[in-house]
Amino acid sequence: MRPLRLTLSAFGPYAGETVLELEKLGKGGLYLVTGDTGAGKTTLFDAITYALYDHSSGGVREGAMLRCKYADPRTPTFVELEFEVNGQRYTVRRNPEYTRPKVRGEGFTTEKADAVLTFPDTRPPVTRAKDVTAAVMEIIGLDYSQFCQIAMIAQGQFTRLLNASTEERSRIFRKLFRTQRYARLQERLQAESTALSQQRTAQNAKLDSLLSGIQYAPDDPDAEALAALSAQTEPDAALALLDALLARQRAAQESTAAALKDTEAQLDAVQQQLGAAQQARQLAEQLTAKQAGLAAAQPVLEAARAESTRHAGDAAQLDLLAGQATQAKASLAAYDELERLCRQQGTARDAAQLARAQAAQKRAQLEELAAKLAADEQELDALADASTRRLALETKEKELAQRSTALSTLTQRLTACQQLAQKAHRAQEAYRTAAEAKAHAHTRRDALDRAFLDAQAGLLAQSLTEGAPCPVCGSTHHPAKAQLPRTTPTQAQVDAAKQEAETADALAQNASAAAQSANAAAEEARRSLRRDAEDLLPERFTAPDGPVQLTFKGMSAVLTEETAALHTAQAECTAALRRAAADCTRRTALEADRQTRTRQRPALEQAASEADRSAAAQAAQADALEQQIAGQRSALPYPQRAEAQAALDALEARRTVLRTGMEQAQAALKRAEQAQAAAQAAVDALQAQQTAAAQAVPAQPLEDLQALQTRLTAARNALREQAQQLAAQLLPNSAAAEKYRAAAAARTQLEQRWQWVSALAATAGGTLTSKQKIRLEAYIQMNYLDRILRHANTRLMQMTAGQYELERIGAENQRSQSGLDLGVIDHYNGTRRNVKTLSGGESFKASLALALGLSDEVQSAAGGIRLDTLFLDEGFGSLDEESLEQAMRVLAGLTEGDRLVGIISHVSALKDRIDRQVVVRKARTGGSTVELIV
């Protein structure tokens, strides 16, 4: 990756749009980024890493912190980087989230963070910050951490890896080389080993449970061996005992089943004989009872026949009564018709009365509707101007809101102006202090200079000896030598005073520039504030005879008064607007009510007319029915229907008595005949059964058969219980044996897997007995460190003239988990010591060599990716002349093969050695500028 063109806008200390044509630096060699302290040299590196990865180079500054405080509010903040990878040019543009003025209207809005990546071909650009970062990582082949380690080694990062502890160095390697996958492998192996161990324990418990559930008789020949079975017993021996037990239990079950079958056959034969004897006794008893019933049924039959003969003449009388009842029922229908007409007349009268009431109600509703319509019209007239009032008040409310925003903005400007004025005052005080310090330093310098010059004669006189020529006048005689003053400054004190004077001059000059800048900013803010105040409040800040004097206190009081008056006006406007809105709502509701009632009026009028017509029709119908009722009432035999009903009831009662007597006599006769026939049939059937069963009756007495049945039943029950006991043992024993066979085989397989998984877990976790305690991840990281040290020592030996070489210190004992500690070999005296004992310059060389070695290894681990540009930030100030020359030779070696190396440094010696420079300077008005020297 090679940066070609970098554009910064309102980014860091760069207030305007700054373009840096990095392509002009060429494709190889060294270039220097130099300039004032705090001017923004490191920000150039921040801009590159921010554009690519949405991070600063040192990881300290976030995107939201990179907005320039000196930039105009309308200047956008962004970074645009054009870079080259494998001969292809790409452009990435990224901006952080920041606040900017609204394009329309007043106030501010938030510009969201965004990014876009443009390809060199016809592919559509990539948008959205996360997608752009992912695309850049795919193009370059490095993530942010790897890029910062191999391409952009930020300020303060050199010594991080050198002086890190084993744990810190392990975390760095885990992030750079992604060795966490080996740690995860360790954890998975350990977890599987633990799980397998738990499964072994569970499987042994299962085997113990199966064996403890085996059932057998206490007198079993293998009872003692069966009781001793456990999970630790060899499966073959246990299965042999179980198979023998099952064979014995099956033989006993078969013997018991045969005996049970024979006993049940004997019991069936006895039960058949017993059933025949019991049946013969029951038939004799039943025949005697049925013969007695037949004898009792004959007198009942004769009495029923006599009663039936007595009711034979009642049929003719029933026919006569039926005719009379038919005539009585016909007359009752006339009474029912008369009652129906009476009910119909009552209904007609009620309907007429209801219709008259409904007509009166409709008329009342019609009058009420007319009254409400009149009231609505009157209220609508009163609310006719509600919409106009609301519109005017809404306009006034908007105007007041705009004035409120303007007053708020002016108040903020006033606060900012006061802060600038205070800053200018502090700057002036600082300048006065610096000027006093400058004058004091000049006075002290001049005094020491004069005193030093005055003492030169005395110093020269001290070296004169009689007879030796004077170096000034050449005389060999020295009658009156000058005396040396009591307090004479040294040359070092004079030089120090001059240096202090120069420093005081620079500080006074900087303080003067700062005070001038602060005064200019405060004055410009005051003039801008006055213009805005006169535009917003001309009546308060202008007068016929000229502008009103502007003071912070007076303006603050005016703004407070105007704000209070505005709030009062806004409250009154809001209340009036609320009333106007309520009036508009009420007017709309009244309009809707008026329309609804206007539509209801014709319907009410029609309903009232229809109710009047319905009342007249119902009254006429009631009068006609009354005349018809009078004619039918005169033709009836009885005055009331109850009398006619009483006569019909008497006829029906006589008919019922006659018919009931006839039916009861006939039913009694039928029952007597059926009872006599049934008794005769039962006697005949029992006599036939008795004759047929006489041959099957056993000769043995019934009591003996019953006793034999009892003995056989007891024997059968005992055999059944014995068979159940054997089945209760055999079935679970068989199942337990099969389960044991499968569980033992599974336990064998589990044991084999546990053994090799545990061995792997111990190996990866570094817990093998009598072996060095190194985890798999630590072993991989140690391998990476060894390769890094091979790259680093090549450069360190060059920078230290073969004196120093870095080495990895292994574990101190077999129980340690270390292995990433660093030591240094001093080839001059043959000693080994900790890297933290190196001096500042030596530590920087070792750190730089280690950082460059890490860069080489990360490139190799990332797939042999080559970066055409390398950036180094600071650290060369701790080197002496010779060490600096050695470091420069090493860095020059990095530029071989068209690689460009950029260095940020204040060291003046580097300025003389490196011609191509990027010079960053602070501007007097705030912010920084950058210049490219090639």
Tab-separated table of C-alpha atoms in Angstrom, residues 300-312 314 660-662 664-666 668-669:
chain	number	residue	atom	x	y	z
A	300	VAL	CA	-107.549	-65.224	39.156
A	301	LEU	CA	-108.349	-66.066	35.495
A	302	GLU	CA	-111.980	-67.048	36.271
A	303	ALA	CA	-112.615	-63.786	38.258
A	304	ALA	CA	-111.254	-61.658	35.370
A	305	ARG	CA	-113.570	-63.368	32.871
A	306	ALA	CA	-116.633	-62.560	35.050
A	307	GLU	CA	-115.715	-58.835	35.353
A	308	SER	CA	-115.202	-58.522	31.570
A	309	THR	CA	-118.744	-59.998	30.953
A	310	ARG	CA	-120.278	-57.343	33.306
A	311	HIS	CA	-118.921	-54.356	31.186
A	312	ALA	CA	-120.085	-55.727	27.819
A	314	ASP	CA	-121.079	-50.000	28.141
A	660	THR	CA	-111.803	-46.774	32.197
A	661	GLY	CA	-114.004	-49.566	33.620
A	662	MET	CA	-114.087	-51.365	30.253
A	664	GLN	CA	-109.445	-52.218	33.216
A	665	ALA	CA	-111.626	-55.326	32.919
A	666	GLN	CA	-110.136	-56.252	29.538
A	668	ALA	CA	-107.118	-57.779	33.909
A	669	LEU	CA	-108.467	-60.629	31.772
